[in-house]
Amino acid sequence: MTVRDALNAAMEEEMIRDDSVFILGEEVARYNGAYKVTKGLLDKFGEKRVVDTPITEMGFAGLATGAALAGLRPICEFMTFNFAMQAIDQIVNSAGKTYYMSGGNVPVPIVFRGPNGAAAGVAAQHSQDYAAWYGSIPGLKVVSPWNAEDCKGLLKSAIRDPNPVVFLENEMMYGISFPMSAEAMSEDFLIPIGKCKVERQGSDVTLIAHSKMVTHCLEAADELAKEGIKAEVINLRSIRPLDIDTIKCSVKKTNRLVIVEGGFPAFGVGSEICAQIVESEAFDYLDAPVERVTGADVPTPYATKLEALAFPDTSLIIKVAKRALYRTN
Amino acid sequence: MFRSTTTGTFSALKQSNFLPFRNYSQLRERLPRSQSPIVSRPAFFNSVTFDGQQIPTYRVLDGVGKLLDATFTIEIDEQLARRLYENMQLLPALDNILYNVQRQGKISFYMTTYGEEATITGAAAGLAMNDEVLGQYREMGVLLWRKFGIQQVFAQCFGNQEDMSGKGRQMPVHFGSPEHHFHTISSPLATQIPQAAGVAYALRRMRSGAVAACFFGEGAASEGDFHAGLMLASTIPSPVIFIVRNNGFAISTPSTEQYNGDGIASRGPGYGIDTIRVDGNDVLAVMTAVKEARRRCVEEGRPALVEAMTYRVGHHSTSDDSFAYRPRSEVEDRKRIDNPIVRFRLYMESQGWWNAEAEESLKARLKAEVMKEFKRAESMSLCEVGELFTDVYGGEVPWNIREQREELGSLLKKYSKSWEPWRNQLAKYKNEGQDIMEE
């Protein structure tokens, strides 16, 4: 099943299960979504529950927030999270804080979803990763799934969650197919928000990533295995709440930590994990400095070769993992 | 190529219920997806009225409380008039105390309604009690109309343990009450406008017959959210009444610098929204206009816009000194020439519903009630310390919240008895911190 179909199935199942769930955004209905993630939903659920809106992120994110305040469960699709900055006040100040500010009187059950991070050849203003931005806000939950199973189980959990959830997809992953377990195909399949997944066991070095970078880490682990290095690969799945316990356990076992992300380095997801590890008892288990492998600290360039230089790839992760093991410089 | 173009035009015209043409040459005289008539002279325009004049202002009572049109019937009786008047008088009664309470440093912030009593009260009376209200911040009068109570006003402004709006978490005047269908005030300007479109969208699906009412000032109408909100309410469409309090100032910026067009009302037709401008110092005009706007919203499932023209007599907030940007004499003149409370009192007196004696007794009663609740709120404890950490998330409490709570609890346990500053602080909280020390 492709990531795209998994997201589509999650929304369809939850819309069947709960009448108050509806989806809105630019071109989500008749056009089936800019990336076809909402394909077929208009035919199945009609115009009342699959709503095309005019082009105004602050407008439809505000409308979605209002609908959630009034008791519906909206799924608000952004064509990309890069454009959601025009709506970030609604996400952070209204959706994220109203439950607390209202003294627990007014829940805001809403999912903001859409592609996040770098795609291909779309330059600085379409390529940013917002995990760290939303991850810093108390009141929001932030999810960054990797494969089809993640997408289905986490999106279903996000839709059922009583809190606003920022659901960060990746355009490059939409068309990728993954095997699905029978359990994952079931309509009761949920993945808990706030728990990461150890995708591959290992004892020599821990590689942590979210979204598309998990693919690169698994590839790196395969290559490292050929040299006898057993890398443990952790798929973060949730940015907030962050499952730091699982990470600490892994660090205590491998004594070496490499954090990989497609975002900028400064104040990023990797920075946060690194800080939490060095503040904890896991610090005493480290045999090497924590390494962060991130996007370059420049606005993303358009030209293909420059763009490739701006983001981590498998060979870079291999190189850094070896550095953490003192095998190279 | 030619055929397909004209066919497209034809179906577009048909879709918009335009008379179908049989003749292609006639078809070419129309624009695709538009009913705009074709003219042969360049004609610019800069007005939404037929005659190029400013949009008129609807008024029921003249400046001295006489009916402008004696033949026009309004639904008003003595009982309703007394309720309107009492609500209008309660606002300055509260403002007088709470403004000074802030000046004494007992609360951090306050915003008065001085000058806008008729706009707020008239709008509240024009709505149904279960219409969902999304205010900007100066709409305390709507809550008072809905029997929120003076006690809750003080509890919220002091942020004490009786504050049902938000357990002391929000700045003063940022009220909220699901029971009174009043949404929690949000400080960033105008975010409530697109939200109101969403609330109304939900109402249409879940509770037809009710509308959303969204208040904001002429300054907030400069925010992008205003334009986005009106457009969405119109295109999605949703039953929401946008009520603009055009009070002349956005903090220090006069409305003459806020826009160069014909106020906010001129923007309604741009979004295909039924619009009216009303004298905001005339409580009956505001009430009637909002009632009619409401009727249209319910019947057509579409938005309406009411621009109430008023004057902010008070400072923007306690963080503002308006005499830095407007002469004191201007404010004094406005108070004397057109006080919305006096205007309505003159009307009531002319009907034989009010006199000096009733005035004295109402003022004395309101003052006593306000003072009583002020005293009560001032000595009331704050919420439990643990409330700092509740309601960040619904459902299971994440570890980071739990951890902070435990850390504070253990610190208090260790030092609160021996460290005097903490001991004094904790005395102000309900249960003095025991709730988190015991965990």
CSV table of C-alpha atoms in Angstrom, one decimal, chain B residues 114-336:
chain,number,residue,atom,x,y,z
B,114,TYR,CA,-17.6,53.8,27.9
B,115,GLY,CA,-19.4,55.2,24.9
B,116,GLU,CA,-20.3,51.8,23.3
B,117,GLU,CA,-23.0,50.7,25.8
B,118,ALA,CA,-25.7,50.9,23.2
B,119,THR,CA,-23.8,49.0,20.5
B,120,ILE,CA,-23.1,46.1,22.8
B,121,THR,CA,-26.4,46.0,24.5
B,122,GLY,CA,-28.5,46.5,21.4
B,123,ALA,CA,-26.6,43.8,19.6
B,124,ALA,CA,-27.0,41.4,22.5
B,125,ALA,CA,-30.7,42.0,22.6
B,126,GLY,CA,-31.0,41.5,18.8
B,127,LEU,CA,-29.5,38.0,19.1
B,128,ALA,CA,-31.1,34.8,20.5
B,129,MET,CA,-29.7,33.7,23.8
B,130,ASN,CA,-28.2,30.6,22.3
B,131,ASP,CA,-26.5,32.2,19.3
B,132,GLU,CA,-22.8,31.6,19.5
B,133,VAL,CA,-20.9,34.8,20.2
B,134,LEU,CA,-17.3,35.4,19.2
B,135,GLY,CA,-16.2,38.6,20.7
B,136,GLN,CA,-13.1,40.7,20.3
B,137,TYR,CA,-12.7,41.9,23.9
B,138,ARG,CA,-15.0,44.8,24.5
B,139,GLU,CA,-18.2,42.7,24.6
B,140,MET,CA,-18.7,42.1,28.3
B,141,GLY,CA,-22.1,43.6,27.9
B,142,VAL,CA,-23.3,40.6,25.8
B,143,LEU,CA,-22.4,38.3,28.7
B,144,LEU,CA,-24.1,40.6,31.2
B,145,TRP,CA,-27.2,40.5,29.0
B,146,ARG,CA,-27.1,36.7,29.2
B,147,LYS,CA,-26.9,36.7,33.0
B,148,PHE,CA,-23.2,35.8,33.2
B,149,GLY,CA,-23.3,37.8,36.5
B,150,ILE,CA,-21.2,40.4,38.2
B,151,GLN,CA,-19.6,37.8,40.3
B,152,GLN,CA,-18.1,36.0,37.3
B,153,VAL,CA,-16.9,39.3,35.9
B,154,PHE,CA,-14.8,39.9,39.0
B,155,ALA,CA,-13.8,36.3,39.3
B,156,GLN,CA,-12.3,36.4,35.8
B,157,CYS,CA,-10.7,39.8,36.2
B,158,PHE,CA,-9.0,38.7,39.4
B,159,GLY,CA,-8.3,35.2,38.1
B,160,ASN,CA,-9.5,33.6,41.3
B,161,GLN,CA,-10.8,30.1,42.1
B,162,GLU,CA,-14.3,31.1,41.1
B,163,ASP,CA,-13.3,32.1,37.6
B,164,MET,CA,-15.3,29.8,35.3
B,165,SER,CA,-13.9,31.4,32.2
B,166,GLY,CA,-10.5,29.9,32.5
B,167,LYS,CA,-9.2,29.2,36.0
B,168,GLY,CA,-7.3,32.4,36.2
B,169,ARG,CA,-5.3,31.7,33.0
B,170,GLN,CA,-6.5,34.5,30.8
B,171,MET,CA,-5.9,38.3,31.0
B,172,PRO,CA,-8.7,40.4,32.5
B,173,VAL,CA,-11.8,40.8,30.2
B,174,HIS,CA,-10.9,37.7,28.2
B,175,PHE,CA,-14.1,36.0,29.2
B,176,GLY,CA,-15.5,32.7,27.9
B,177,SER,CA,-18.5,30.6,28.8
B,178,PRO,CA,-19.9,27.7,26.9
B,179,GLU,CA,-23.0,27.9,29.1
B,180,HIS,CA,-23.6,31.4,27.8
B,181,HIS,CA,-22.6,30.5,24.3
B,182,PHE,CA,-19.7,33.0,24.5
B,183,HIS,CA,-16.4,31.9,23.0
B,184,THR,CA,-13.1,32.5,24.9
B,185,ILE,CA,-11.6,35.8,23.9
B,186,SER,CA,-8.4,35.5,21.9
B,187,SER,CA,-5.9,38.4,22.1
B,188,PRO,CA,-4.5,38.3,18.6
B,189,LEU,CA,-6.9,40.6,16.6
B,190,ALA,CA,-9.4,39.2,14.2
B,191,THR,CA,-8.7,35.5,14.5
B,192,GLN,CA,-12.3,35.2,15.7
B,193,ILE,CA,-13.6,36.3,12.3
B,194,PRO,CA,-12.7,33.2,10.2
B,195,GLN,CA,-13.5,31.1,13.3
B,196,ALA,CA,-17.0,32.5,13.4
B,197,ALA,CA,-17.4,31.2,9.8
B,198,GLY,CA,-16.4,27.8,11.1
B,199,VAL,CA,-18.7,28.0,14.1
B,200,ALA,CA,-21.6,28.9,11.9
B,201,TYR,CA,-20.7,26.1,9.5
B,202,ALA,CA,-20.9,23.7,12.4
B,203,LEU,CA,-24.2,25.3,13.6
B,204,ARG,CA,-25.7,24.8,10.1
B,205,ARG,CA,-24.9,21.1,10.4
B,206,MET,CA,-25.6,20.6,14.1
B,207,ARG,CA,-28.1,23.2,15.4
B,208,SER,CA,-30.0,24.9,12.6
B,209,GLY,CA,-31.9,28.0,13.6
B,210,ALA,CA,-28.9,29.4,15.6
B,211,VAL,CA,-26.4,31.8,14.2
B,212,ALA,CA,-22.8,32.9,15.1
B,213,ALA,CA,-22.3,36.5,16.0
B,214,CYS,CA,-18.8,37.9,15.5
B,215,PHE,CA,-17.8,41.2,17.0
B,216,PHE,CA,-14.7,43.3,16.0
B,217,GLY,CA,-13.6,46.8,15.6
B,218,GLU,CA,-12.9,48.8,12.5
B,219,GLY,CA,-9.2,48.5,13.3
B,220,ALA,CA,-9.4,44.7,13.3
B,221,ALA,CA,-11.1,44.9,9.9
B,222,SER,CA,-7.7,45.8,8.5
B,223,GLU,CA,-6.3,42.3,9.4
B,224,GLY,CA,-6.2,39.7,6.7
B,225,ASP,CA,-8.4,37.5,8.8
B,226,PHE,CA,-11.3,39.9,8.3
B,227,HIS,CA,-11.2,39.5,4.5
B,228,ALA,CA,-10.6,35.8,4.7
B,229,GLY,CA,-13.4,35.4,7.2
B,230,LEU,CA,-16.0,37.3,5.2
B,231,MET,CA,-15.0,35.6,2.0
B,232,LEU,CA,-15.3,32.1,3.6
B,233,ALA,CA,-18.6,32.8,5.4
B,234,SER,CA,-20.0,34.0,2.0
B,235,THR,CA,-18.5,31.2,-0.2
B,236,ILE,CA,-18.9,28.2,2.1
B,237,PRO,CA,-21.8,29.8,3.1
B,238,SER,CA,-22.6,30.1,6.8
B,239,PRO,CA,-25.1,31.9,9.0
B,240,VAL,CA,-22.9,34.5,10.8
B,241,ILE,CA,-23.6,38.1,11.7
B,242,PHE,CA,-20.5,40.2,11.6
B,243,ILE,CA,-20.9,43.2,13.9
B,244,VAL,CA,-18.4,45.9,13.5
B,245,ARG,CA,-18.0,48.4,16.4
B,246,ASN,CA,-16.7,51.4,14.4
B,247,ASN,CA,-15.7,53.4,17.4
B,248,GLY,CA,-13.4,55.9,15.7
B,249,PHE,CA,-10.0,54.5,17.0
B,250,ALA,CA,-7.8,51.5,16.8
B,251,ILE,CA,-5.9,52.3,20.0
B,252,SER,CA,-4.4,55.6,18.8
B,253,THR,CA,-5.0,55.3,15.0
B,254,PRO,CA,-8.2,57.2,14.0
B,255,SER,CA,-10.5,55.5,11.6
B,256,THR,CA,-9.7,58.2,9.1
B,257,GLU,CA,-6.2,56.7,8.9
B,258,GLN,CA,-7.5,53.1,9.1
B,259,TYR,CA,-9.3,53.2,5.7
B,260,ASN,CA,-9.8,55.4,2.8
B,261,GLY,CA,-13.1,54.0,1.6
B,262,ASP,CA,-16.6,54.2,3.0
B,263,GLY,CA,-16.0,52.6,6.4
B,264,ILE,CA,-16.3,48.8,6.8
B,265,ALA,CA,-19.9,48.5,5.4
B,266,SER,CA,-18.7,49.2,1.9
B,267,ARG,CA,-16.7,45.9,2.0
B,268,GLY,CA,-19.8,43.7,2.7
B,269,PRO,CA,-21.1,43.9,-0.9
B,270,GLY,CA,-17.6,43.1,-2.2
B,271,TYR,CA,-18.0,39.7,-0.6
B,272,GLY,CA,-21.7,39.3,-1.5
B,273,ILE,CA,-22.9,40.0,2.0
B,274,ASP,CA,-26.1,41.8,3.0
B,275,THR,CA,-25.0,44.8,4.9
B,276,ILE,CA,-26.3,47.7,6.9
B,277,ARG,CA,-24.8,50.7,8.7
B,278,VAL,CA,-26.5,51.7,11.9
B,279,ASP,CA,-26.1,54.4,14.5
B,280,GLY,CA,-24.3,52.6,17.2
B,281,ASN,CA,-25.3,55.0,19.9
B,282,ASP,CA,-29.0,54.2,19.3
B,283,VAL,CA,-29.7,51.0,21.2
B,284,LEU,CA,-33.0,50.5,19.4
B,285,ALA,CA,-31.5,50.9,16.0
B,286,VAL,CA,-28.7,48.4,16.8
B,287,MET,CA,-31.2,45.9,18.2
B,288,THR,CA,-33.5,46.2,15.2
B,289,ALA,CA,-30.7,45.9,12.7
B,290,VAL,CA,-29.2,42.9,14.4
B,291,LYS,CA,-32.6,41.2,14.6
B,292,GLU,CA,-33.2,41.7,10.9
B,293,ALA,CA,-29.6,40.5,10.1
B,294,ARG,CA,-30.3,37.5,12.2
B,295,ARG,CA,-33.5,36.7,10.4
B,296,ARG,CA,-31.7,36.9,7.1
B,297,CYS,CA,-28.9,34.6,8.3
B,298,VAL,CA,-31.3,32.0,9.5
B,299,GLU,CA,-33.6,32.1,6.5
B,300,GLU,CA,-30.8,32.2,3.9
B,301,GLY,CA,-28.1,30.4,5.7
B,302,ARG,CA,-25.8,33.2,4.7
B,303,PRO,CA,-23.8,35.9,6.5
B,304,ALA,CA,-24.8,39.5,7.2
B,305,LEU,CA,-22.7,42.6,8.1
B,306,VAL,CA,-23.8,45.3,10.6
B,307,GLU,CA,-21.5,48.3,11.0
B,308,ALA,CA,-22.4,50.2,14.2
B,309,MET,CA,-21.0,53.8,14.2
B,310,THR,CA,-20.1,54.8,17.7
B,311,TYR,CA,-17.4,56.6,19.6
B,312,ARG,CA,-14.9,55.1,22.1
B,313,VAL,CA,-15.2,57.6,25.0
B,314,GLY,CA,-12.8,55.6,27.2
B,315,HIS,CA,-9.1,54.9,26.6
B,316,HIS,CA,-8.4,51.8,24.5
B,317,SER,CA,-7.3,49.9,27.6
B,318,THR,CA,-5.6,50.6,30.9
B,319,SER,CA,-2.3,50.5,28.9
B,320,ASP,CA,-3.4,53.5,26.9
B,321,ASP,CA,-3.7,57.3,27.5
B,322,SER,CA,-5.9,58.5,24.7
B,323,PHE,CA,-5.3,62.2,25.5
B,324,ALA,CA,-1.9,61.8,23.9
B,325,TYR,CA,-3.6,61.6,20.5
B,326,ARG,CA,-7.0,63.3,20.9
B,327,PRO,CA,-8.0,66.4,22.8
B,328,ARG,CA,-9.8,66.0,26.0
B,329,SER,CA,-12.3,68.5,24.8
B,330,GLU,CA,-13.3,66.2,21.9
B,331,VAL,CA,-14.1,63.4,24.3
B,332,GLU,CA,-16.0,65.7,26.6
B,333,ASP,CA,-17.9,67.1,23.6
B,334,ARG,CA,-18.9,63.6,22.5
B,335,LYS,CA,-20.0,62.7,26.0
B,336,ARG,CA,-22.2,65.8,26.1
